PDB file of C-alpha atoms in Angstrom:
ATOM      1  CA  ALA O  30      -0.043   0.002  -0.059  1.00 62.00           C
ATOM      2  CA  GLN O  31       1.273   3.505  -0.799  1.00 68.00           C
ATOM      3  CA  SER O  32       2.407   5.396   2.306  1.00 84.00           C
ATOM      4  CA  VAL O  33       4.527   8.118   3.553  1.00 90.00           C
ATOM      5  CA  THR O  34       6.861   7.865   6.611  1.00 93.00           C
ATOM      6  CA  GLN O  35       8.203  10.576   8.673  1.00 95.00           C
ATOM      7  CA  LEU O  36      11.060   9.015  10.396  1.00 93.00           C
ATOM      8  CA  ASP O  37      11.070  11.142  13.502  1.00 94.00           C
ATOM      9  CA  SER O  38       8.142  11.971  15.644  1.00 94.00           C
ATOM     10  CA  HIS O  39      10.157  14.787  17.503  1.00 96.00           C
ATOM     11  CA  VAL O  40      13.165  16.697  16.515  1.00 98.00           C
ATOM     12  CA  SER O  41      14.906  19.249  18.853  1.00 97.00           C
ATOM     13  CA  VAL O  42      17.540  21.685  17.728  1.00 97.00           C
ATOM     14  CA  SER O  43      19.192  24.769  19.049  1.00 97.00           C
ATOM     15  CA  GLU O  44      18.430  28.130  17.471  1.00 97.00           C
ATOM     16  CA  GLY O  45      20.856  28.911  14.672  1.00 97.00           C
ATOM     17  CA  THR O  46      21.819  25.301  13.910  1.00 97.00           C
ATOM     18  CA  PRO O  47      20.551  23.257  10.738  1.00 97.00           C
ATOM     19  CA  VAL O  48      17.212  21.590  10.553  1.00 98.00           C
ATOM     20  CA  LEU O  49      16.640  18.119   8.965  1.00 98.00           C
ATOM     21  CA  LEU O  50      13.284  16.522   8.923  1.00 98.00           C
ATOM     22  CA  ARG O  51      13.104  13.298   7.279  1.00 97.00           C
ATOM     23  CA  CYS O  52      10.399  11.851   4.963  1.00 96.00           C
ATOM     24  CA  ASN O  53      10.341   8.732   2.789  1.00 94.00           C
ATOM     25  CA  TYR O  54       7.535   7.594   0.613  1.00 90.00           C
ATOM     26  CA  SER O  55       6.521   4.212  -0.939  1.00 84.00           C
ATOM     27  CA  SER O  56       5.525   4.549  -4.648  1.00 70.00           C
ATOM     28  CA  SER O  57       6.046   2.907  -8.036  1.00 69.00           C
ATOM     29  CA  TYR O  58       5.603   6.171  -9.618  1.00 71.00           C
ATOM     30  CA  SER O  59       6.550   9.896  -9.054  1.00 70.00           C
ATOM     31  CA  PRO O  60       3.876  11.420  -6.974  1.00 78.00           C
ATOM     32  CA  SER O  61       3.391  15.116  -6.110  1.00 84.00           C
ATOM     33  CA  LEU O  62       5.004  15.731  -2.755  1.00 89.00           C
ATOM     34  CA  PHE O  63       4.455  18.495  -0.271  1.00 92.00           C
ATOM     35  CA  TRP O  64       5.641  19.841   3.062  1.00 96.00           C
ATOM     36  CA  TYR O  65       3.078  21.586   5.374  1.00 96.00           C
ATOM     37  CA  VAL O  66       3.554  23.314   8.648  1.00 96.00           C
ATOM     38  CA  GLN O  67       0.988  23.570  11.462  1.00 94.00           C
ATOM     39  CA  HIS O  68       1.600  25.938  14.387  1.00 92.00           C
ATOM     40  CA  PRO O  69      -0.442  25.221  17.707  1.00 87.00           C
ATOM     41  CA  ASN O  70      -4.080  25.523  17.369  1.00 82.00           C
ATOM     42  CA  LYS O  71      -3.987  26.618  13.678  1.00 84.00           C
ATOM     43  CA  GLY O  72      -4.493  25.133  10.339  1.00 86.00           C
ATOM     44  CA  LEU O  73      -1.856  23.855   8.088  1.00 91.00           C
ATOM     45  CA  GLN O  74       0.230  26.078   5.655  1.00 93.00           C
ATOM     46  CA  LEU O  75       2.086  24.993   2.542  1.00 93.00           C
ATOM     47  CA  LEU O  76       5.928  25.320   2.889  1.00 95.00           C
ATOM     48  CA  LEU O  77       6.915  23.849  -0.455  1.00 93.00           C
ATOM     49  CA  LYS O  78       5.873  21.359  -3.176  1.00 90.00           C
ATOM     50  CA  TYR O  79       7.458  19.173  -5.732  1.00 88.00           C
ATOM     51  CA  THR O  80       5.517  18.412  -8.830  1.00 77.00           C
ATOM     52  CA  SER O  81       8.028  16.905 -11.336  1.00 72.00           C
ATOM     53  CA  ALA O  82      10.048  19.898 -12.108  1.00 72.00           C
ATOM     54  CA  ALA O  83      13.397  20.835 -10.366  1.00 80.00           C
ATOM     55  CA  THR O  84      14.368  18.256  -7.781  1.00 86.00           C
ATOM     56  CA  LEU O  85      15.605  20.830  -5.253  1.00 92.00           C
ATOM     57  CA  VAL O  86      12.555  22.817  -4.167  1.00 92.00           C
ATOM     58  CA  LYS O  87      12.818  26.052  -2.246  1.00 93.00           C
ATOM     59  CA  GLY O  88       9.975  27.199   0.038  1.00 93.00           C
ATOM     60  CA  ILE O  89       9.088  29.876   2.310  1.00 93.00           C
ATOM     61  CA  ASN O  90      10.952  30.987   5.574  1.00 93.00           C
ATOM     62  CA  GLY O  91      14.360  29.594   4.232  1.00 96.00           C
ATOM     63  CA  PHE O  92      13.130  25.845   3.951  1.00 97.00           C
ATOM     64  CA  GLU O  93      14.033  23.696   1.187  1.00 96.00           C
ATOM     65  CA  ALA O  94      13.596  19.990   0.175  1.00 96.00           C
ATOM     66  CA  GLU O  95      15.301  17.601  -2.379  1.00 93.00           C
ATOM     67  CA  PHE O  96      13.350  15.045  -4.146  1.00 91.00           C
ATOM     68  CA  LYS O  97      15.511  11.853  -4.551  1.00 91.00           C
ATOM     69  CA  LYS O  98      13.791   9.143  -6.477  1.00 86.00           C
ATOM     70  CA  SER O  99      16.362   6.644  -6.034  1.00 88.00           C
ATOM     71  CA  GLU O 100      16.088   6.831  -2.198  1.00 90.00           C
ATOM     72  CA  THR O 101      12.368   7.607  -2.278  1.00 90.00           C
ATOM     73  CA  SER O 102      12.887  10.573  -0.071  1.00 93.00           C
ATOM     74  CA  PHE O 103      11.910  14.036   0.333  1.00 94.00           C
ATOM     75  CA  HIS O 104      13.718  15.459   3.354  1.00 97.00           C
ATOM     76  CA  LEU O 105      13.110  19.008   4.577  1.00 97.00           C
ATOM     77  CA  THR O 106      16.100  21.143   5.545  1.00 97.00           C
ATOM     78  CA  LYS O 107      16.788  24.760   6.865  1.00 97.00           C
ATOM     79  CA  PRO O 108      20.335  26.075   7.297  1.00 97.00           C
ATOM     80  CA  SER O 109      19.634  27.842  10.464  1.00 97.00           C
ATOM     81  CA  ALA O 110      16.610  27.342  12.994  1.00 97.00           C
ATOM     82  CA  HIS O 111      14.664  30.204  14.434  1.00 96.00           C
ATOM     83  CA  MET O 112      12.451  29.950  17.451  1.00 96.00           C
ATOM     84  CA  SER O 113       9.350  30.773  15.265  1.00 95.00           C
ATOM     85  CA  ASP O 114      10.077  27.473  13.345  1.00 96.00           C
ATOM     86  CA  ALA O 115       8.802  25.405  16.402  1.00 96.00           C
ATOM     87  CA  ALA O 116       5.785  23.715  14.845  1.00 96.00           C
ATOM     88  CA  GLU O 117       4.526  20.426  13.640  1.00 96.00           C
ATOM     89  CA  TYR O 118       5.627  19.480  10.060  1.00 97.00           C
ATOM     90  CA  PHE O 119       3.806  17.163   7.724  1.00 96.00           C
ATOM     91  CA  CYS O 120       5.048  15.379   4.691  1.00 95.00           C
ATOM     92  CA  VAL O 121       2.318  14.751   2.174  1.00 92.00           C
ATOM     93  CA  VAL O 122       2.080  12.731  -1.080  1.00 88.00           C
ATOM     94  CA  THR O 123      -0.694  12.175  -3.697  1.00 81.00           C
ATOM     95  CA  ARG O 124      -1.954   8.748  -3.952  1.00 75.00           C
ATOM     96  CA  MET O 125      -1.135   6.660  -6.984  1.00 68.00           C
ATOM     97  CA  ASP O 126      -4.869   5.696  -7.525  1.00 71.00           C
ATOM     98  CA  SER O 127      -6.118   9.063  -7.298  1.00 73.00           C
ATOM     99  CA  SER O 128      -4.096  12.294  -7.478  1.00 74.00           C
ATOM    100  CA  TYR O 129      -7.150  14.021  -5.779  1.00 81.00           C
ATOM    101  CA  LYS O 130      -6.453  12.083  -2.629  1.00 85.00           C
ATOM    102  CA  LEU O 131      -3.436  13.105  -0.416  1.00 86.00           C
ATOM    103  CA  ILE O 132      -1.735  10.936   2.209  1.00 89.00           C
ATOM    104  CA  PHE O 133      -0.342  12.738   5.304  1.00 92.00           C
ATOM    105  CA  GLY O 134       2.624  11.477   7.190  1.00 93.00           C
ATOM    106  CA  SER O 135       2.141  11.238  11.106  1.00 93.00           C
ATOM    107  CA  GLY O 136       3.943  14.505  11.633  1.00 95.00           C
ATOM    108  CA  THR O 137       7.305  15.598  13.031  1.00 96.00           C
ATOM    109  CA  ARG O 138       7.181  17.988  15.931  1.00 96.00           C
ATOM    110  CA  LEU O 139      10.165  20.473  15.855  1.00 97.00           C
ATOM    111  CA  LEU O 140      11.435  21.961  19.019  1.00 97.00           C
ATOM    112  CA  VAL O 141      13.708  24.890  18.857  1.00 97.00           C
ATOM    113  CA  ARG O 142      15.937  25.494  21.984  1.00 96.00           C
ATOM    114  CA  PRO O 143      17.223  29.045  22.691  1.00 94.00           C
TER     115      PRO O 143
ATOM    116  CA  ASN L  28      -9.667  37.815   2.326  1.00 66.00           C
ATOM    117  CA  ALA L  29     -11.493  35.259   4.390  1.00 75.00           C
ATOM    118  CA  GLY L  30     -10.026  32.242   2.801  1.00 93.00           C
ATOM    119  CA  VAL L  31     -11.602  29.093   4.249  1.00 95.00           C
ATOM    120  CA  THR L  32     -13.865  29.442   7.116  1.00 95.00           C
ATOM    121  CA  GLN L  33     -15.160  26.700   9.377  1.00 96.00           C
ATOM    122  CA  THR L  34     -17.977  26.794  12.015  1.00 96.00           C
ATOM    123  CA  PRO L  35     -18.321  25.891  14.784  1.00 96.00           C
ATOM    124  CA  LYS L  36     -14.756  25.964  16.303  1.00 95.00           C
ATOM    125  CA  PHE L  37     -15.795  23.906  19.161  1.00 96.00           C
ATOM    126  CA  GLN L  38     -18.706  21.438  19.814  1.00 96.00           C
ATOM    127  CA  VAL L  39     -19.567  18.915  22.400  1.00 97.00           C
ATOM    128  CA  LEU L  40     -22.073  16.079  21.269  1.00 96.00           C
ATOM    129  CA  LYS L  41     -23.623  13.095  22.928  1.00 97.00           C
ATOM    130  CA  THR L  42     -23.364   9.716  21.506  1.00 97.00           C
ATOM    131  CA  GLY L  43     -26.243   9.445  18.801  1.00 97.00           C
ATOM    132  CA  GLN L  44     -26.649  13.163  18.069  1.00 97.00           C
ATOM    133  CA  SER L  45     -26.139  14.501  14.561  1.00 96.00           C
ATOM    134  CA  MET L  46     -24.531  17.762  13.551  1.00 96.00           C
ATOM    135  CA  THR L  47     -23.014  19.468  10.584  1.00 97.00           C
ATOM    136  CA  LEU L  48     -19.869  21.155  10.355  1.00 98.00           C
ATOM    137  CA  GLN L  49     -19.784  24.026   7.916  1.00 98.00           C
ATOM    138  CA  CYS L  50     -17.046  25.029   5.598  1.00 97.00           C
ATOM    139  CA  ALA L  51     -17.042  27.933   3.123  1.00 97.00           C
ATOM    140  CA  GLN L  52     -14.268  29.247   0.840  1.00 96.00           C
ATOM    141  CA  ASP L  53     -14.419  32.459  -1.006  1.00 95.00           C
ATOM    142  CA  MET L  54     -11.503  31.704  -3.661  1.00 92.00           C
ATOM    143  CA  ASN L  55     -13.566  29.976  -6.222  1.00 91.00           C
ATOM    144  CA  HIS L  56     -11.714  26.753  -5.730  1.00 92.00           C
ATOM    145  CA  GLU L  57     -13.129  23.631  -7.428  1.00 91.00           C
ATOM    146  CA  TYR L  58     -11.495  21.214  -4.961  1.00 93.00           C
ATOM    147  CA  MET L  59     -12.681  20.966  -1.305  1.00 95.00           C
ATOM    148  CA  SER L  60     -12.049  18.363   1.256  1.00 96.00           C
ATOM    149  CA  TRP L  61     -12.519  17.305   4.773  1.00 97.00           C
ATOM    150  CA  TYR L  62      -9.789  15.820   7.069  1.00 97.00           C
ATOM    151  CA  ARG L  63      -9.754  14.569  10.538  1.00 97.00           C
ATOM    152  CA  GLN L  64      -6.644  14.957  12.676  1.00 95.00           C
ATOM    153  CA  ASP L  65      -5.800  12.568  15.529  1.00 93.00           C
ATOM    154  CA  PRO L  66      -2.754  12.511  17.639  1.00 85.00           C
ATOM    155  CA  GLY L  67       0.010  10.571  15.988  1.00 81.00           C
ATOM    156  CA  MET L  68      -1.874   9.823  12.759  1.00 83.00           C
ATOM    157  CA  GLY L  69      -1.397  13.001  10.802  1.00 87.00           C
ATOM    158  CA  LEU L  70      -4.559  13.976   8.729  1.00 92.00           C
ATOM    159  CA  ARG L  71      -6.778  11.562   7.113  1.00 94.00           C
ATOM    160  CA  LEU L  72      -9.139  12.259   4.280  1.00 94.00           C
ATOM    161  CA  ILE L  73     -12.780  11.814   4.956  1.00 96.00           C
ATOM    162  CA  HIS L  74     -14.393  13.073   1.812  1.00 97.00           C
ATOM    163  CA  TYR L  75     -13.503  15.469  -1.037  1.00 95.00           C
ATOM    164  CA  SER L  76     -15.143  17.355  -3.998  1.00 95.00           C
ATOM    165  CA  VAL L  77     -13.804  18.513  -7.348  1.00 91.00           C
ATOM    166  CA  GLY L  78     -16.848  20.693  -8.054  1.00 91.00           C
ATOM    167  CA  ALA L  79     -20.471  21.413  -7.451  1.00 92.00           C
ATOM    168  CA  GLY L  80     -22.528  18.132  -7.509  1.00 93.00           C
ATOM    169  CA  ILE L  81     -19.344  15.867  -7.388  1.00 93.00           C
ATOM    170  CA  THR L  82     -18.143  14.072  -4.195  1.00 96.00           C
ATOM    171  CA  ASP L  83     -16.059  11.112  -3.428  1.00 94.00           C
ATOM    172  CA  GLN L  84     -14.899   9.162  -0.510  1.00 94.00           C
ATOM    173  CA  GLY L  85     -11.463   9.463   1.161  1.00 92.00           C
ATOM    174  CA  GLU L  86      -9.714   7.054   3.531  1.00 91.00           C
ATOM    175  CA  VAL L  87     -12.270   7.244   6.318  1.00 95.00           C
ATOM    176  CA  PRO L  88     -15.780   8.125   5.081  1.00 96.00           C
ATOM    177  CA  ASN L  89     -17.873   6.030   7.329  1.00 96.00           C
ATOM    178  CA  GLY L  90     -20.123   7.925   9.501  1.00 95.00           C
ATOM    179  CA  TYR L  91     -19.868  11.013   7.609  1.00 97.00           C
ATOM    180  CA  ASN L  92     -21.934  12.415   4.659  1.00 97.00           C
ATOM    181  CA  VAL L  93     -21.140  15.420   2.432  1.00 97.00           C
ATOM    182  CA  SER L  94     -22.884  17.315  -0.388  1.00 96.00           C
ATOM    183  CA  ARG L  95     -21.615  20.123  -2.660  1.00 97.00           C
ATOM    184  CA  SER L  96     -24.567  22.283  -3.993  1.00 96.00           C
ATOM    185  CA  THR L  97     -22.335  25.393  -4.564  1.00 96.00           C
ATOM    186  CA  THR L  98     -18.680  26.066  -5.357  1.00 94.00           C
ATOM    187  CA  GLU L  99     -18.380  27.971  -2.089  1.00 96.00           C
ATOM    188  CA  ASP L 100     -19.817  25.411   0.538  1.00 97.00           C
ATOM    189  CA  PHE L 101     -18.848  21.900   1.531  1.00 98.00           C
ATOM    190  CA  PRO L 102     -20.678  20.943   4.735  1.00 98.00           C
ATOM    191  CA  LEU L 103     -19.805  17.710   6.598  1.00 98.00           C
ATOM    192  CA  ARG L 104     -22.602  15.776   8.358  1.00 97.00           C
ATOM    193  CA  LEU L 105     -22.098  13.356  11.238  1.00 96.00           C
ATOM    194  CA  LEU L 106     -25.273  11.151  11.162  1.00 91.00           C
ATOM    195  CA  SER L 107     -25.043   9.561  14.524  1.00 96.00           C
ATOM    196  CA  ALA L 108     -22.122  10.657  16.486  1.00 96.00           C
ATOM    197  CA  ALA L 109     -19.745   8.212  18.291  1.00 96.00           C
ATOM    198  CA  PRO L 110     -17.002   8.665  20.719  1.00 96.00           C
ATOM    199  CA  SER L 111     -14.570   7.357  17.883  1.00 96.00           C
ATOM    200  CA  GLN L 112     -15.364  10.669  15.958  1.00 97.00           C
ATOM    201  CA  THR L 113     -13.837  12.696  18.685  1.00 97.00           C
ATOM    202  CA  SER L 114     -11.136  14.635  16.670  1.00 97.00           C
ATOM    203  CA  VAL L 115     -10.159  18.036  15.095  1.00 96.00           C
ATOM    204  CA  TYR L 116     -11.803  18.414  11.772  1.00 97.00           C
ATOM    205  CA  PHE L 117     -10.057  20.475   8.927  1.00 96.00           C
ATOM    206  CA  CYS L 118     -11.553  21.673   5.661  1.00 96.00           C
ATOM    207  CA  ALA L 119      -9.318  22.416   2.975  1.00 95.00           C
ATOM    208  CA  SER L 120      -9.705  23.840  -0.686  1.00 94.00           C
ATOM    209  CA  SER L 121      -7.422  24.162  -3.744  1.00 90.00           C
ATOM    210  CA  ASP L 122      -7.492  25.511  -7.096  1.00 86.00           C
ATOM    211  CA  LEU L 123      -7.235  22.572  -9.703  1.00 78.00           C
ATOM    212  CA  GLY L 124      -5.745  24.588 -12.464  1.00 67.00           C
ATOM    213  CA  ARG L 125      -6.593  22.881 -15.747  1.00 59.00           C
ATOM    214  CA  GLY L 126      -8.040  20.077 -13.560  1.00 55.00           C
ATOM    215  CA  LEU L 127      -6.333  17.186 -15.136  1.00 56.00           C
ATOM    216  CA  ALA L 128      -3.298  16.651 -12.633  1.00 60.00           C
ATOM    217  CA  GLY L 129      -5.147  16.170  -9.367  1.00 67.00           C
ATOM    218  CA  VAL L 130      -4.026  18.285  -6.398  1.00 69.00           C
ATOM    219  CA  THR L 131      -0.783  19.888  -7.568  1.00 69.00           C
ATOM    220  CA  GLY L 132      -1.274  23.168  -6.036  1.00 74.00           C
ATOM    221  CA  GLU L 133      -1.599  24.495  -2.289  1.00 84.00           C
ATOM    222  CA  LEU L 134      -4.252  23.377  -0.090  1.00 89.00           C
ATOM    223  CA  PHE L 135      -5.700  26.137   1.899  1.00 92.00           C
ATOM    224  CA  PHE L 136      -7.047  25.006   5.386  1.00 93.00           C
ATOM    225  CA  GLY L 137      -9.436  26.426   7.788  1.00 94.00           C
ATOM    226  CA  GLU L 138      -8.505  26.841  11.442  1.00 92.00           C
ATOM    227  CA  GLY L 139     -10.190  23.569  12.450  1.00 94.00           C
ATOM    228  CA  SER L 140     -13.287  22.479  14.339  1.00 96.00           C
ATOM    229  CA  ARG L 141     -12.636  20.503  17.604  1.00 95.00           C
ATOM    230  CA  LEU L 142     -15.381  18.000  18.233  1.00 97.00           C
ATOM    231  CA  THR L 143     -15.915  15.901  21.381  1.00 97.00           C
ATOM    232  CA  VAL L 144     -18.402  13.165  21.523  1.00 96.00           C
ATOM    233  CA  LEU L 145     -19.344  11.967  25.206  1.00 96.00           C
TER     234      LEU L 145
END
């Protein structure tokens, strides 16, 4: 079955250090891939998306992600964490049987220490 | 711009009661969808619609009904509430562009409706 796996449920970094949030997907084709962020008690907001164009995707707030088909990965990175980055992050993939259906990963909560 | 508006923000129901969660968007988006968010499980798709009069099931449709009579509105009905439906519900919409490639653009989310079923 198609799935998306976020490898860490929690990630803790110090302010100013790099951020890496890992995402792997299982698929026999190239899906559309997204990263969304959710701040406490809020809806989700799109950070970036990959839809078969450039494999290195730049998003908002300094985040970027690289699509690696050979590794079926779409890891999210940021060179320098800010306190305001503390939130929950979701990796999302379109389903193979219907690109109108999205599958969400279970989420990674990012903690940023001062 | 209002974006996606959900009401109510909070609701407590007793088992067996019915209710409707309202969702409205003012962006003229063809695509609208309902998700539920439970701890440690991400968001799961309940139902979606690609235009007025067109709806389809997602991953977890049982116990929920939807209809899409206008482009703007996509209400979610709980027919007979159960404790397992305690969750946070999100409505989201998207522009489908030429409508041939599925959801390739941004999903715009409402702020959520927290439902507790006793």
